[in-house]
PDB file of C-alpha atoms in Angstrom:
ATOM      1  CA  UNK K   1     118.370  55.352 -38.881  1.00 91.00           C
ATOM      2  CA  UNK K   2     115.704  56.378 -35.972  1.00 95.00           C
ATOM      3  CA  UNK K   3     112.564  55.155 -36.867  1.00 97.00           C
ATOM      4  CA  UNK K   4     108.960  55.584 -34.857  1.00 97.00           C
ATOM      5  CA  UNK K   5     106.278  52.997 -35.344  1.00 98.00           C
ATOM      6  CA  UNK K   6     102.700  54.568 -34.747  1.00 98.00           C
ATOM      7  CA  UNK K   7      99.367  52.358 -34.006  1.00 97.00           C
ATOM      8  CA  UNK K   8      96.933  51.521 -32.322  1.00 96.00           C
ATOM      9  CA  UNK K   9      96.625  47.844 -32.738  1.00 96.00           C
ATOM     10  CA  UNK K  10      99.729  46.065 -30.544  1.00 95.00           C
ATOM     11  CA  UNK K  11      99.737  43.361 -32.717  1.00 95.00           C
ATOM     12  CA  UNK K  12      99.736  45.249 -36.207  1.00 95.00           C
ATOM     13  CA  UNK K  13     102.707  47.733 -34.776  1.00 96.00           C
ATOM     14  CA  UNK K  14     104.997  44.599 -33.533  1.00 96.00           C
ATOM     15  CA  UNK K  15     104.525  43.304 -36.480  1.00 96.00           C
ATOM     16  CA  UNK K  16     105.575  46.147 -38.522  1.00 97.00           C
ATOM     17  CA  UNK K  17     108.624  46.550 -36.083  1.00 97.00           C
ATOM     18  CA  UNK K  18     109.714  43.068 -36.623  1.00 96.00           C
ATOM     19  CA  UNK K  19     109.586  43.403 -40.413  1.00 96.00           C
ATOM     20  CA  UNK K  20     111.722  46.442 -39.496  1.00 96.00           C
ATOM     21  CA  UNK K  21     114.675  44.705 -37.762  1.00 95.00           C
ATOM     22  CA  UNK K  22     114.520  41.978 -40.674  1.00 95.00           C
ATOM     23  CA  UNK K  23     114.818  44.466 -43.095  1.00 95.00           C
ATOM     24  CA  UNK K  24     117.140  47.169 -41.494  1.00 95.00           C
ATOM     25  CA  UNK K  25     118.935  45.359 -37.873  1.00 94.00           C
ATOM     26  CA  UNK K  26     120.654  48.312 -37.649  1.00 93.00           C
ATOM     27  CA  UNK K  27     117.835  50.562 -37.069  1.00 94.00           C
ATOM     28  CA  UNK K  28     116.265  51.688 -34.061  1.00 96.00           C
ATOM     29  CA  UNK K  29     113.126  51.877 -33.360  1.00 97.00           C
ATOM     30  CA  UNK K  30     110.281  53.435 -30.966  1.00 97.00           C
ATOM     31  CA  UNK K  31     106.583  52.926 -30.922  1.00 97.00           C
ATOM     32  CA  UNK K  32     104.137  55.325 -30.006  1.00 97.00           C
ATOM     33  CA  UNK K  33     100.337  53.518 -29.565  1.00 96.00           C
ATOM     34  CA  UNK K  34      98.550  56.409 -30.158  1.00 95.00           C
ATOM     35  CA  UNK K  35      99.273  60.128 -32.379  1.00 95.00           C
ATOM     36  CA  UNK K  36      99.320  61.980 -28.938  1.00 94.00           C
ATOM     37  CA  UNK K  37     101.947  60.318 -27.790  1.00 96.00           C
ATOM     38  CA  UNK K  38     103.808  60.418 -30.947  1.00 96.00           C
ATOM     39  CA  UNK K  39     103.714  63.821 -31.088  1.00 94.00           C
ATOM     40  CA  UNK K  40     105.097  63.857 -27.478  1.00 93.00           C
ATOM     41  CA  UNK K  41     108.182  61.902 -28.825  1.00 94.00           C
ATOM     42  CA  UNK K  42     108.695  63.438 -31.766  1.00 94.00           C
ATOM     43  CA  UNK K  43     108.913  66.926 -29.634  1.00 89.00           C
ATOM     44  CA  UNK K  44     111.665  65.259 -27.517  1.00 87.00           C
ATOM     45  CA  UNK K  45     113.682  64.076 -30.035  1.00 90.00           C
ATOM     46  CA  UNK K  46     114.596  63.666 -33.693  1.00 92.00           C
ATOM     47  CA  UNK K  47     113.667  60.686 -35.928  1.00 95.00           C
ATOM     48  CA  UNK K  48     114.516  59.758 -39.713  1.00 94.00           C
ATOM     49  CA  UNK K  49     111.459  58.342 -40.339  1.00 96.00           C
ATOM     50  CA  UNK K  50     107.802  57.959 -38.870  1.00 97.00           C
ATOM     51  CA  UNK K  51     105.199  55.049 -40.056  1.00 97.00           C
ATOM     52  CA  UNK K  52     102.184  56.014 -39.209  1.00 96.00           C
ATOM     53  CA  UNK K  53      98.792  54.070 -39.032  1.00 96.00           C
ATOM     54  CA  UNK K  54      95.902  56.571 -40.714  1.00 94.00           C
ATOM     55  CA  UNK K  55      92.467  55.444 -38.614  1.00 93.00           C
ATOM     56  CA  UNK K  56      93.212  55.667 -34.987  1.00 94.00           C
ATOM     57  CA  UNK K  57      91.012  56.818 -31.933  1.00 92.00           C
ATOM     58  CA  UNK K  58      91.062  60.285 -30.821  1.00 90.00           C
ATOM     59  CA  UNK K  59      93.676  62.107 -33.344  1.00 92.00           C
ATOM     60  CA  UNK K  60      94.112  60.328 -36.645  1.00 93.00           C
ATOM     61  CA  UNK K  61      96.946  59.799 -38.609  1.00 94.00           C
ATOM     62  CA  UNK K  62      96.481  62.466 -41.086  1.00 92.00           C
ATOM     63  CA  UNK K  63      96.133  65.800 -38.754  1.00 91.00           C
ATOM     64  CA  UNK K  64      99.230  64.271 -36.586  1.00 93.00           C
ATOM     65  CA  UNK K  65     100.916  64.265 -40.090  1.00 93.00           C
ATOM     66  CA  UNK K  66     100.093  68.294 -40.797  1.00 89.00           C
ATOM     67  CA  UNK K  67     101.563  68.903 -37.474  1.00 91.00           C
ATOM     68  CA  UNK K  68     104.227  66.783 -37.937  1.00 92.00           C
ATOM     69  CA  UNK K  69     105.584  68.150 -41.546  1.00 85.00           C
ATOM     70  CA  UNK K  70     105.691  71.727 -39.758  1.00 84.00           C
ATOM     71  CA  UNK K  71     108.617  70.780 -37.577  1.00 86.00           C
ATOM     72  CA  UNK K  72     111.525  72.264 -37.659  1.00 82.00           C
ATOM     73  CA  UNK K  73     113.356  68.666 -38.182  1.00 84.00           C
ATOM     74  CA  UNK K  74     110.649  66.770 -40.193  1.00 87.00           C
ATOM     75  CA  UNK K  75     111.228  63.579 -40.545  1.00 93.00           C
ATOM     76  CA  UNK K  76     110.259  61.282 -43.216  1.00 92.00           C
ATOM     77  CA  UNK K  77     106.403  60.435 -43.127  1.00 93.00           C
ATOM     78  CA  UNK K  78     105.133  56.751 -44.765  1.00 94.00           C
ATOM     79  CA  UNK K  79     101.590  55.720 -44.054  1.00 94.00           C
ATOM     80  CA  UNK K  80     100.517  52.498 -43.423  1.00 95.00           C
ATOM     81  CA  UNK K  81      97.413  51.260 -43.539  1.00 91.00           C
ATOM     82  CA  UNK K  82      94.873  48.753 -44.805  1.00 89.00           C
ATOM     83  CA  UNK K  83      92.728  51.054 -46.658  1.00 84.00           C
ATOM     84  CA  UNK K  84      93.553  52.563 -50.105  1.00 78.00           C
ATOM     85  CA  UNK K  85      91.112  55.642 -49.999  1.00 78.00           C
ATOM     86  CA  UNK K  86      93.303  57.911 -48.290  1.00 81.00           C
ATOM     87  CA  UNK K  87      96.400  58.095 -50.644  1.00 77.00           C
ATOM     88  CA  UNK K  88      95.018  61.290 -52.465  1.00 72.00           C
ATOM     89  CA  UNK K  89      95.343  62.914 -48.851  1.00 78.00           C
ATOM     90  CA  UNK K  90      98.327  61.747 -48.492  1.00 77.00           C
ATOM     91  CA  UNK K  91      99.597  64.583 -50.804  1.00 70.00           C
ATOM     92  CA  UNK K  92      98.674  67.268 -49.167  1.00 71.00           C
ATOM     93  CA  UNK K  93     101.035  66.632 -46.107  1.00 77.00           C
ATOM     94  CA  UNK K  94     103.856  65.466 -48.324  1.00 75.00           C
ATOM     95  CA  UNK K  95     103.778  61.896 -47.572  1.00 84.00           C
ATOM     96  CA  UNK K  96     107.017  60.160 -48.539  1.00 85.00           C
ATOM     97  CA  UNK K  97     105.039  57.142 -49.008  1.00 87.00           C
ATOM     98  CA  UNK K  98     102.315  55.013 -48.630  1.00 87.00           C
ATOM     99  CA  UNK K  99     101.899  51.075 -47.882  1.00 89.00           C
ATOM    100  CA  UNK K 100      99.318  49.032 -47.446  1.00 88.00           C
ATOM    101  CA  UNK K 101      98.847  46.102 -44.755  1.00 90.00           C
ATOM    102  CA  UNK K 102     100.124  43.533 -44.511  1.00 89.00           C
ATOM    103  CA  UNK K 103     103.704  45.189 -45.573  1.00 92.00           C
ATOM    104  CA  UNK K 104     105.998  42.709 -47.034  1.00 91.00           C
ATOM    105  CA  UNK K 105     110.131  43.277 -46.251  1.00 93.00           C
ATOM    106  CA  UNK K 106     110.916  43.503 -50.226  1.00 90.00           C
ATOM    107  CA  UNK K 107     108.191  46.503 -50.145  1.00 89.00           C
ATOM    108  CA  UNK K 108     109.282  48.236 -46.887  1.00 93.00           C
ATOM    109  CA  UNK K 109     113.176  47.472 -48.184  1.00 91.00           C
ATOM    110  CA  UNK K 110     112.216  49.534 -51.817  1.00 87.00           C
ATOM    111  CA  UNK K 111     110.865  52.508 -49.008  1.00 89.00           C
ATOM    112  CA  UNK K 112     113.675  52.728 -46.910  1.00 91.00           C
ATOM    113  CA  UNK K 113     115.915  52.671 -49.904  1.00 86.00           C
ATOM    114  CA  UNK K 114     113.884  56.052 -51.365  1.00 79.00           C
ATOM    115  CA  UNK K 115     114.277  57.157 -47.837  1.00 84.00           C
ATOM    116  CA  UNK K 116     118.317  56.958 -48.069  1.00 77.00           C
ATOM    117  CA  UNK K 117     118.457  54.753 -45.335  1.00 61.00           C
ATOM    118  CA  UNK K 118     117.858  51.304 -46.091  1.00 50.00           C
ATOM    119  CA  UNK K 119     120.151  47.703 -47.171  1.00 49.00           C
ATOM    120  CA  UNK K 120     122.212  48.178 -50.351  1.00 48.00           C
ATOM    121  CA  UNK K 121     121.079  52.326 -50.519  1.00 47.00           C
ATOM    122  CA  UNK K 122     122.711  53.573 -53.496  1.00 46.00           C
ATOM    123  CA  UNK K 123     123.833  57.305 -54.535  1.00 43.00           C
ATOM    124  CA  UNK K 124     121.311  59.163 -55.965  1.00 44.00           C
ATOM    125  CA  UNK K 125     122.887  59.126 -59.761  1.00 41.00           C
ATOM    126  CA  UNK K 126     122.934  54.907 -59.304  1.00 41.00           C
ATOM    127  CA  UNK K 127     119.763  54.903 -58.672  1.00 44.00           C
ATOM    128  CA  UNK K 128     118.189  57.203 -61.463  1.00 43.00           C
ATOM    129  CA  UNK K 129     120.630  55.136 -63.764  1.00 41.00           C
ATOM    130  CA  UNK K 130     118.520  52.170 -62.865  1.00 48.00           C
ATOM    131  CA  UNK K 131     115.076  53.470 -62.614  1.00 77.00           C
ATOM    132  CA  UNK K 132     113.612  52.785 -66.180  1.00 80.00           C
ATOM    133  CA  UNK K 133     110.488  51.315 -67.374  1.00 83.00           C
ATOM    134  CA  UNK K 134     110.589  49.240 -70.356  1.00 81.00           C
ATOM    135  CA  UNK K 135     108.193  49.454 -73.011  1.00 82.00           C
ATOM    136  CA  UNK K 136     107.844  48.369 -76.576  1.00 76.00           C
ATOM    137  CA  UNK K 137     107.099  51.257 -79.607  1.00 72.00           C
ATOM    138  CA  UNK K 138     107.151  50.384 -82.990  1.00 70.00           C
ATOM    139  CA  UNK K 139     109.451  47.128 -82.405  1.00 66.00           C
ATOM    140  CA  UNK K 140     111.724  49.348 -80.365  1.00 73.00           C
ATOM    141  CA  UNK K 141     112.084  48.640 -76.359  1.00 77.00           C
ATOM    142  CA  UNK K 142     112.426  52.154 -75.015  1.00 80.00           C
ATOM    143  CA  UNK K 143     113.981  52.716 -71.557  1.00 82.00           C
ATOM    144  CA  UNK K 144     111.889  55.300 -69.773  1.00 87.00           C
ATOM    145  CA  UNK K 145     113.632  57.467 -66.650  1.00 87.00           C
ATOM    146  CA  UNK K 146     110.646  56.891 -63.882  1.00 89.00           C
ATOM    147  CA  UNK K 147     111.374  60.082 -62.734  1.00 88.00           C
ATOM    148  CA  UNK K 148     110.269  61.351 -66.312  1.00 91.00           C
ATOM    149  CA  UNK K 149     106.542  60.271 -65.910  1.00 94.00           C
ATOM    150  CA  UNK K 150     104.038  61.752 -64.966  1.00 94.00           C
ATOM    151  CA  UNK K 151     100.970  59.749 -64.832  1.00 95.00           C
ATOM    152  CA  UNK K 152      99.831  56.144 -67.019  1.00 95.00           C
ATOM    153  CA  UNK K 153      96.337  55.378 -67.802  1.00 95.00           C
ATOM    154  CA  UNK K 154      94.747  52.647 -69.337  1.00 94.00           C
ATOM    155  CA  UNK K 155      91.680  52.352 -71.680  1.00 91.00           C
ATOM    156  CA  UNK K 156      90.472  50.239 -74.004  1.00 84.00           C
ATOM    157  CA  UNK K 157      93.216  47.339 -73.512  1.00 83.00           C
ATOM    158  CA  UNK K 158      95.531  50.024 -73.897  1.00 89.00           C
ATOM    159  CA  UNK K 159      98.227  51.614 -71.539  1.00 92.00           C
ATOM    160  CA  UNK K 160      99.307  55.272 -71.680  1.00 94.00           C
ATOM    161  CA  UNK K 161     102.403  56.206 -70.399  1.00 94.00           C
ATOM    162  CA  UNK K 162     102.551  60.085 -70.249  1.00 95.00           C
ATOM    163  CA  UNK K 163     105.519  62.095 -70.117  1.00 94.00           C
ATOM    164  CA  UNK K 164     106.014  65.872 -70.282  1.00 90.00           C
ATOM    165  CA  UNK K 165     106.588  66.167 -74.016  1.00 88.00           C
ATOM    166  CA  UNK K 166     105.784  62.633 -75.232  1.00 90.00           C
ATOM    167  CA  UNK K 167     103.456  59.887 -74.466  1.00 92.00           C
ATOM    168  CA  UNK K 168     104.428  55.908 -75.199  1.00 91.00           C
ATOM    169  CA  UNK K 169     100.937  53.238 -75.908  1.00 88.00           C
ATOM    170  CA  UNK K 170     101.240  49.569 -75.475  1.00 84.00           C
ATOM    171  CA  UNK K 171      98.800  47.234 -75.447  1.00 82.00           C
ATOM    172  CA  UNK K 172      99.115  45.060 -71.837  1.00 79.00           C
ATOM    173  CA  UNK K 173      97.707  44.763 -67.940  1.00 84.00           C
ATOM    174  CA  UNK K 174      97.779  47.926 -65.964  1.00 87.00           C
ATOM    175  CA  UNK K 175      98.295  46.249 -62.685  1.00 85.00           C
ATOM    176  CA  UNK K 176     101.846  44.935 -64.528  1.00 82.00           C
ATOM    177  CA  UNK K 177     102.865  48.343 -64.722  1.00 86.00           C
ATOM    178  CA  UNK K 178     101.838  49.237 -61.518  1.00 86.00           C
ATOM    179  CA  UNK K 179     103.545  46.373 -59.734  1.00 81.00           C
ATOM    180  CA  UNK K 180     106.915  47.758 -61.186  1.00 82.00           C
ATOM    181  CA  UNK K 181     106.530  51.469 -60.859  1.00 88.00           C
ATOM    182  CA  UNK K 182     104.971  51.384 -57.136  1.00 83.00           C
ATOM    183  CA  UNK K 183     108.485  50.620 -55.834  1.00 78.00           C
ATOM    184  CA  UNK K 184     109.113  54.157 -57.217  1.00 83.00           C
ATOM    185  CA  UNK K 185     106.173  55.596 -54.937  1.00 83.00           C
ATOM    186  CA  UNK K 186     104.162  55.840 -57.864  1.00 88.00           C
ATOM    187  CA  UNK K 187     100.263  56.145 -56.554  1.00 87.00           C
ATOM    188  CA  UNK K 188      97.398  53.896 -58.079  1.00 87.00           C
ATOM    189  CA  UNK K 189      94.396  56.681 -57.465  1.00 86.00           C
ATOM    190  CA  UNK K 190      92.302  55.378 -59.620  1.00 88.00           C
ATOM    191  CA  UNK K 191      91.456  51.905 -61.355  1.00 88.00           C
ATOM    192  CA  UNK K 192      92.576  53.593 -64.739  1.00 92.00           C
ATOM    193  CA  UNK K 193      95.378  55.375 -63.375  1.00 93.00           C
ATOM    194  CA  UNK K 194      98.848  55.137 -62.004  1.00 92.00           C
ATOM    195  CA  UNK K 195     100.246  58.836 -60.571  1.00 92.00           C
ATOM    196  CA  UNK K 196     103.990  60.070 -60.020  1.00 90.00           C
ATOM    197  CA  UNK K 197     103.241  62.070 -56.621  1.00 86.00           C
ATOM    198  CA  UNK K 198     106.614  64.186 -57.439  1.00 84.00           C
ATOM    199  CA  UNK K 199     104.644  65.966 -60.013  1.00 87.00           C
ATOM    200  CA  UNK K 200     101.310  66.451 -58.585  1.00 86.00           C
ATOM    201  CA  UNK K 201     101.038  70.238 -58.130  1.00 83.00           C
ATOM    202  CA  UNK K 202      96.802  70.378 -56.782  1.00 83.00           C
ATOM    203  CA  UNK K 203      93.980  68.162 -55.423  1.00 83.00           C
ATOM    204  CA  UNK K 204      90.934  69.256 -55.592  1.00 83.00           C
ATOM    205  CA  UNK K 205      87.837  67.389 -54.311  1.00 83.00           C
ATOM    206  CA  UNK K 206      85.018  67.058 -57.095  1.00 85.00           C
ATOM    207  CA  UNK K 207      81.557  64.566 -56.644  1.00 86.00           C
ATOM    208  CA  UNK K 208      80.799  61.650 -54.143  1.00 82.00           C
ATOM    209  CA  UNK K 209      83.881  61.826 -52.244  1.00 78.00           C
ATOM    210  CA  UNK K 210      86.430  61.843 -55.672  1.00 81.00           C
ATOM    211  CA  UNK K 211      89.046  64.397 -56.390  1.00 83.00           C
ATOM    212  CA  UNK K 212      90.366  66.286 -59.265  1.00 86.00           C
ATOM    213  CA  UNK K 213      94.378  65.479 -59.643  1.00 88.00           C
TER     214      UNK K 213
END
């Protein structure tokens, strides 16, 4: 795997790189300090993957990421960042995902597996076999396919979990659900609500800076 490593803060992007060779030795990485110059590099040759910071002088993360999904070998884009607000943009240029700093090797290890490319990547039918959510109906644990869900929500001490044609309630934390579904590249958008970004089909912006998924 090719990998380039994009900000602006030296420290941060070492960092990130280190994690990188803990995670993945055999993977080779670049590091651009700026979008510009990413862009350069990504014209000259082709990478697997890009992490890219979001707020960055001059050209920010998310315009170098609409240029970047319209080339003719796009690779894979994953955001990191320190600030949360942004993930509903992240849709609209296809992210493939989205961490937050500091990024810990078991979280970057879960995004290089969805990416095909990281330690002990399985075939795609291993890995739906083992992508389930538990939860309890009626007595009954139920085995839910992750890639089945749509969206869960939470109200009233109560968690949703909505599928196409049926939806599951359980009484329990929402952050417990989120901590095993964000592995999956599920999005928390919303205090209330956990999103499957494979099935978001419009975002629309609505009042004070919110948005309509």
């Amino acid at each position: 795997m090719r990998a380039l490593v994009v900000d602006d803060e030296p420290v941060v992007r070492k960092e990130l790189v280190y994690t990188l060779a803990r995670v993945a030795p055999d993977c080779k990485v670049e590091e651009a300090e700026n979008a510009v110059e990413a862009l350069a590099l990504l014209q000259g040759a082709a990478f697997d993957v890009v992490f890219l910071d979001i707020r960055m002088p001059g050209l920010d993360g998310l315009d170098a990421a609409a240029v970047i999904k319209r080339l003719p070998k796009r690779p894979g884009i994953v955001f990191v960042t320190a600030y949360p607000d942004y993930a509903l943009s992240a849709f609209d240029v296809a992210a493939s995902d989205y961490l937050l700093k500091p990024v810990t090797e078991e979280r970057l290890a879960d995004t290089l597996r969805r990416l095909g490319a990281g330690p002990g990547t399985k075939k795609p039918a291993e890995q739906a076999e083992h992508s389930r959510l538990p939860v309890v109906d009626e007595g009954r644990t139920l085995l839910l396919r992750v890639e089945d869900i749509r969206f869960v929500e939470a109200r009233d001490h109560l968690v949703t979990v909505r599928l196409f044609d049926q939806s599951y309630r359980f009484r329990g934390p929402l952050g417990e659900c989120a901590e095993r579904l964000e592995r999956h590249g599920f999005l928390r958008v919303h205090r209330a609500y956990i999103v499957n970004p494979r099935h978001v089909v419009e975002v629309n912006a609505f009042l004070a800076g919110t948005y309509v998924i």
